[in-house]
Short mmCIF file of C-alpha atoms in Angstrom, two decimals:
data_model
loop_
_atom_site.label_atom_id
_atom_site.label_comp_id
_atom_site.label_asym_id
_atom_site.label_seq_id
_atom_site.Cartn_x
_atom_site.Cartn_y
_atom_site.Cartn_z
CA UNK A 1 -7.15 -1.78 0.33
CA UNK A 2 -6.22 -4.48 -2.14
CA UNK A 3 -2.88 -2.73 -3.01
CA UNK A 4 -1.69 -2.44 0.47
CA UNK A 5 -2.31 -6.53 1.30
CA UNK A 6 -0.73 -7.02 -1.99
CA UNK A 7 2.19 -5.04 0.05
CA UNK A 8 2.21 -6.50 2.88
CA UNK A 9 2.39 -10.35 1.52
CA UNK A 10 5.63 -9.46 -0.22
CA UNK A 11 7.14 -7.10 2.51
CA UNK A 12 6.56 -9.81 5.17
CA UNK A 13 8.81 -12.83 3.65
CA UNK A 14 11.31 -9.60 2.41
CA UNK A 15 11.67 -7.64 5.22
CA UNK A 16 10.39 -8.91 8.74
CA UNK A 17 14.34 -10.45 8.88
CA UNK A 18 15.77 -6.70 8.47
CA UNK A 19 13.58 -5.06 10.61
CA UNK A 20 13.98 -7.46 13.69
CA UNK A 21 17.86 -7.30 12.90
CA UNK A 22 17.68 -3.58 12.82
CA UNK A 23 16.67 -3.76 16.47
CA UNK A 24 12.31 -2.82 15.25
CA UNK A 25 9.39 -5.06 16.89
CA UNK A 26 7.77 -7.06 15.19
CA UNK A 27 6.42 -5.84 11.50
CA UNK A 28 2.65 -5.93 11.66
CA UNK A 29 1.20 -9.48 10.25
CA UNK A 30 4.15 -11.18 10.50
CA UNK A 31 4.88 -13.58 13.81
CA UNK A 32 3.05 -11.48 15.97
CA UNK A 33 2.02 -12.68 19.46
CA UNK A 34 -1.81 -12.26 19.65
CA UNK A 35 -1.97 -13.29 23.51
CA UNK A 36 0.52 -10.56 24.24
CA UNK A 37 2.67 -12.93 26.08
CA UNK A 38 5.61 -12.42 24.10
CA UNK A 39 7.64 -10.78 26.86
CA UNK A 40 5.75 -8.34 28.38
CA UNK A 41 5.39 -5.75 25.31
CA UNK A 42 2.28 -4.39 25.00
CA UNK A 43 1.16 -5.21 21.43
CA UNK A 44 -2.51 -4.78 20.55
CA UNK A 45 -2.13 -5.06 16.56
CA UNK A 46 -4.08 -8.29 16.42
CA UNK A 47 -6.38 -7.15 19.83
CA UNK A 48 -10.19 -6.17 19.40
CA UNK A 49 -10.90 -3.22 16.72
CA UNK A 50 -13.39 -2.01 14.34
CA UNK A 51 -13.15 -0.85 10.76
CA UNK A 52 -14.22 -0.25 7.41
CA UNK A 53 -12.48 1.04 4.14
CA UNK A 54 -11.85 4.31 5.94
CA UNK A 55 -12.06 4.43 9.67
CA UNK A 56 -10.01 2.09 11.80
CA UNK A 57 -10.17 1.98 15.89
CA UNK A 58 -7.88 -0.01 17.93
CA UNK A 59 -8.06 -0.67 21.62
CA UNK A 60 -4.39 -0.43 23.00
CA UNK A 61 -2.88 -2.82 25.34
CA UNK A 62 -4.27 -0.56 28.55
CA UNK A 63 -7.50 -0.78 28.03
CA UNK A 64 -7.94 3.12 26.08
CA UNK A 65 -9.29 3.19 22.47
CA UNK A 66 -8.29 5.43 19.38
CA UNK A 67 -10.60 5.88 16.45
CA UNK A 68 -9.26 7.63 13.22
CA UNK A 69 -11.17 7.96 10.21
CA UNK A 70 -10.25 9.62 6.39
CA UNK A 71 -12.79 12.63 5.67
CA UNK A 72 -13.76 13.38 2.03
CA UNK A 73 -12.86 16.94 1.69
CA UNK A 74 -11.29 17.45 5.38
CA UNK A 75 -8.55 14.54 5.78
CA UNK A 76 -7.36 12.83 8.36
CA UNK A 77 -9.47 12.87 11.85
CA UNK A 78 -8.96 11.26 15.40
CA UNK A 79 -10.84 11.10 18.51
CA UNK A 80 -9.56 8.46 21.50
CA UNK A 81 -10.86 8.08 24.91
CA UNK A 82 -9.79 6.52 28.43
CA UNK A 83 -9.84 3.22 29.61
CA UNK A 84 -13.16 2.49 30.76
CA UNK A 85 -14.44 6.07 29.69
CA UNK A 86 -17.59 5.93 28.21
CA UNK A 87 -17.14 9.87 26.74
CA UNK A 88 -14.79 10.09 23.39
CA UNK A 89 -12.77 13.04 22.57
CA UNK A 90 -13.16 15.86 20.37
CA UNK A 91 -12.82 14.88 16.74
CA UNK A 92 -9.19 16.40 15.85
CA UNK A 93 -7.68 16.72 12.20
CA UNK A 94 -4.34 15.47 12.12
CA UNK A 95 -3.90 16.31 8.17
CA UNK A 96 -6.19 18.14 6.01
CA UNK A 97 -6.42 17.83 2.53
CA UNK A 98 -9.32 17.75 -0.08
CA UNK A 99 -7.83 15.48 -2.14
CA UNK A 100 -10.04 12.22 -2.80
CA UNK A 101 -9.40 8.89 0.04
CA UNK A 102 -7.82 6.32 -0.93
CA UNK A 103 -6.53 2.56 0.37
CA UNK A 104 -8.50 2.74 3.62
CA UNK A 105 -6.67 3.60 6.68
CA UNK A 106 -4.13 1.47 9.08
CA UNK A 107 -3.18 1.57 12.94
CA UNK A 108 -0.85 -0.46 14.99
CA UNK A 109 0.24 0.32 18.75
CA UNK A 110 3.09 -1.14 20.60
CA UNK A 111 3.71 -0.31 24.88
CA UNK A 112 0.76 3.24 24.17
CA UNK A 113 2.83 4.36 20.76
CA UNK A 114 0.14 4.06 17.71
CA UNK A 115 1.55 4.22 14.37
CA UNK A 116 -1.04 5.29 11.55
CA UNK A 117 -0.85 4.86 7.40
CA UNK A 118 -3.43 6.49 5.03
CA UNK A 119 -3.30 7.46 1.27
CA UNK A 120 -5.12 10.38 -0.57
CA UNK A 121 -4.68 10.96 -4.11
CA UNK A 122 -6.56 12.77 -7.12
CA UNK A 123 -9.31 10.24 -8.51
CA UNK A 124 -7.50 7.98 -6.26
CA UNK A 125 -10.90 5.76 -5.41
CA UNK A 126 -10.91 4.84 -9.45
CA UNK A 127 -8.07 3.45 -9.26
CA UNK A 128 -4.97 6.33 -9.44
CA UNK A 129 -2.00 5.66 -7.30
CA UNK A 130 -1.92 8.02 -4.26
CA UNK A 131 -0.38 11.34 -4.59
CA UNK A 132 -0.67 12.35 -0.43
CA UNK A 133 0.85 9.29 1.56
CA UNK A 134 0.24 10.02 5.40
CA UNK A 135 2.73 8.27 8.24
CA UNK A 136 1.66 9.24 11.38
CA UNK A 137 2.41 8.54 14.97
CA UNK A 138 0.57 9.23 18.22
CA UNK A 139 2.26 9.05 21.74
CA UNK A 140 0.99 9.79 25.42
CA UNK A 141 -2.01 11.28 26.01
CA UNK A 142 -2.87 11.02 21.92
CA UNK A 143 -3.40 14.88 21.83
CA UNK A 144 -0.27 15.34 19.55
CA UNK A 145 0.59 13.31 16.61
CA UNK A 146 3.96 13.38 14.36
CA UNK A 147 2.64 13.59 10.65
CA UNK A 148 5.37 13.15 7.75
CA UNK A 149 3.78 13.69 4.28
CA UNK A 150 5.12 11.92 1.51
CA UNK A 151 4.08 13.30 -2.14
CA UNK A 152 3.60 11.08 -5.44
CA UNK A 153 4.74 8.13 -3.87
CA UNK A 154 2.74 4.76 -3.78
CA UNK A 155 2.04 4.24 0.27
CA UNK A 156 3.06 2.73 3.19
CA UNK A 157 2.88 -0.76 3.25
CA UNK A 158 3.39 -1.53 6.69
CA UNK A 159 5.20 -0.55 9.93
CA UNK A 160 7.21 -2.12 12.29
CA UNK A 161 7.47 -0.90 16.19
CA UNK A 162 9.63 -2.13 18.55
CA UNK A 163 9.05 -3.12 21.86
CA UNK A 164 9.15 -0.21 24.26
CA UNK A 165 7.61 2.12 21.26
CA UNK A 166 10.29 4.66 21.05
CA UNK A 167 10.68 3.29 17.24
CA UNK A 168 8.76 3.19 14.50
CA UNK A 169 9.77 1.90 10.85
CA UNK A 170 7.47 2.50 8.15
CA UNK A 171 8.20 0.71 5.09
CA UNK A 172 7.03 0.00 1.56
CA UNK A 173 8.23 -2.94 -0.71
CA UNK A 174 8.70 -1.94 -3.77
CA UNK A 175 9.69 -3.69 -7.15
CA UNK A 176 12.73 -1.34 -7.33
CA UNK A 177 13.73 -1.99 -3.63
CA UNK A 178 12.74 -1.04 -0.16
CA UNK A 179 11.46 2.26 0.94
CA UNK A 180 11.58 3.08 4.77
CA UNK A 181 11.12 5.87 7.23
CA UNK A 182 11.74 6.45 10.62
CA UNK A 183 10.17 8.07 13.33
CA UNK A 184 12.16 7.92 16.72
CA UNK A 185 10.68 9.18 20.31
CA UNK A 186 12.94 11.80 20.68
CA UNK A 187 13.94 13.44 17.07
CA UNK A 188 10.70 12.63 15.02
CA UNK A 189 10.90 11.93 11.93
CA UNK A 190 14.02 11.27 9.46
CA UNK A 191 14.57 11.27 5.75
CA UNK A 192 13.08 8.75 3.94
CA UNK A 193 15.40 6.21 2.75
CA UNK A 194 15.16 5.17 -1.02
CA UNK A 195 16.70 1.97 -2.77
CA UNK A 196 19.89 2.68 -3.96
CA UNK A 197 20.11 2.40 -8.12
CA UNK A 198 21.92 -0.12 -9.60
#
């Protein structure tokens, strides 16, 4: 977890200006509204949630709640129930993988979109950079999910959701420039977008 705060201190005075120009919500830790009186948007980021180094659940801005945890030797799991519901969901695996956890797990949710970042990489818990970096987003009901898989690659940082939740910018600061991806309501996922060499 150290190496994604480390992230997310440099990508909010680098970024947060792009992604609010680029028409995204606002990136997660930086300037966020934690009453949720910031024009209506339903932004639960800061709201109530649990979590350790590997399972993270979030209670959206209507009252429902999404759990999803990193499995040694399964992956990546989710379960979410109603507002008010007292019964949780199935456990469902969004990604499997045996490869070792790594970096904990994130989730953010804008107007009932939930955006999702975990790492798994090969002796990744001694220290290795993560080999398997997981972007995820779950919309509706939270029975389908849109996983993009990024290989050998260091991990999302952060993400940034605008404010209806149709788009979702995951990004990574990196010393060589900024990594992003995008995930839009009605095409999915795009290409990742490296820094352009010098």
């Amino acid at each position: 977890m150290g190496l994604r705060k480390a992230h997310r201190a440099a990508l909010a005075s680098v970024a947060a200006a792009g992604l609010l120009a680029a028409g995204y919500g606002t990136a997660q830790g930086v300037g966020a509204d934690p009453s949720g009186e910031d024009g209506g948007a339903s932004d639960s980021r800061p709201g109530p949630r649990a979590q350790d180094d590997y399972q993270s659940t979030l209670t959206l801005g209507d009252g429902r709640k999404v759990t999803v945890r990193l499995v040694k030797g399964t992956g990546v799991q989710e379960r979410h129930q109603a507002a008010g519901a007292t019964k949780w969901s199935a456990w469902h695996t969004l990604y499997k993988t045996k490869t070792d956890l790594c970096q904990g797990v994130d989730l953010a949710e804008v107007n009932g979109t939930v955006s999702l970042i975990a790492d798994f990489g090969l002796y990744c818990s001694d220290g290795e950079p993560p080999t398997e970096s997981v972007a995820g987003v779950g919309t509706g009901e939270l029975t389908d999910w849109d996983i993009d898989i990024t290989k050998d690659f260091d991990g999302w940082g952060d993400t940034s959701l605008n404010d209806d939740g149709s788009r979702v910018l995951f990004v990574y600061d990196s010393d060589a420039g900024l990594y992003y991806l995008r995930w839009e309501q009605s095409e999915g996922f795009e290409k990742i977008v490296t820094p352009k060499k010098a």
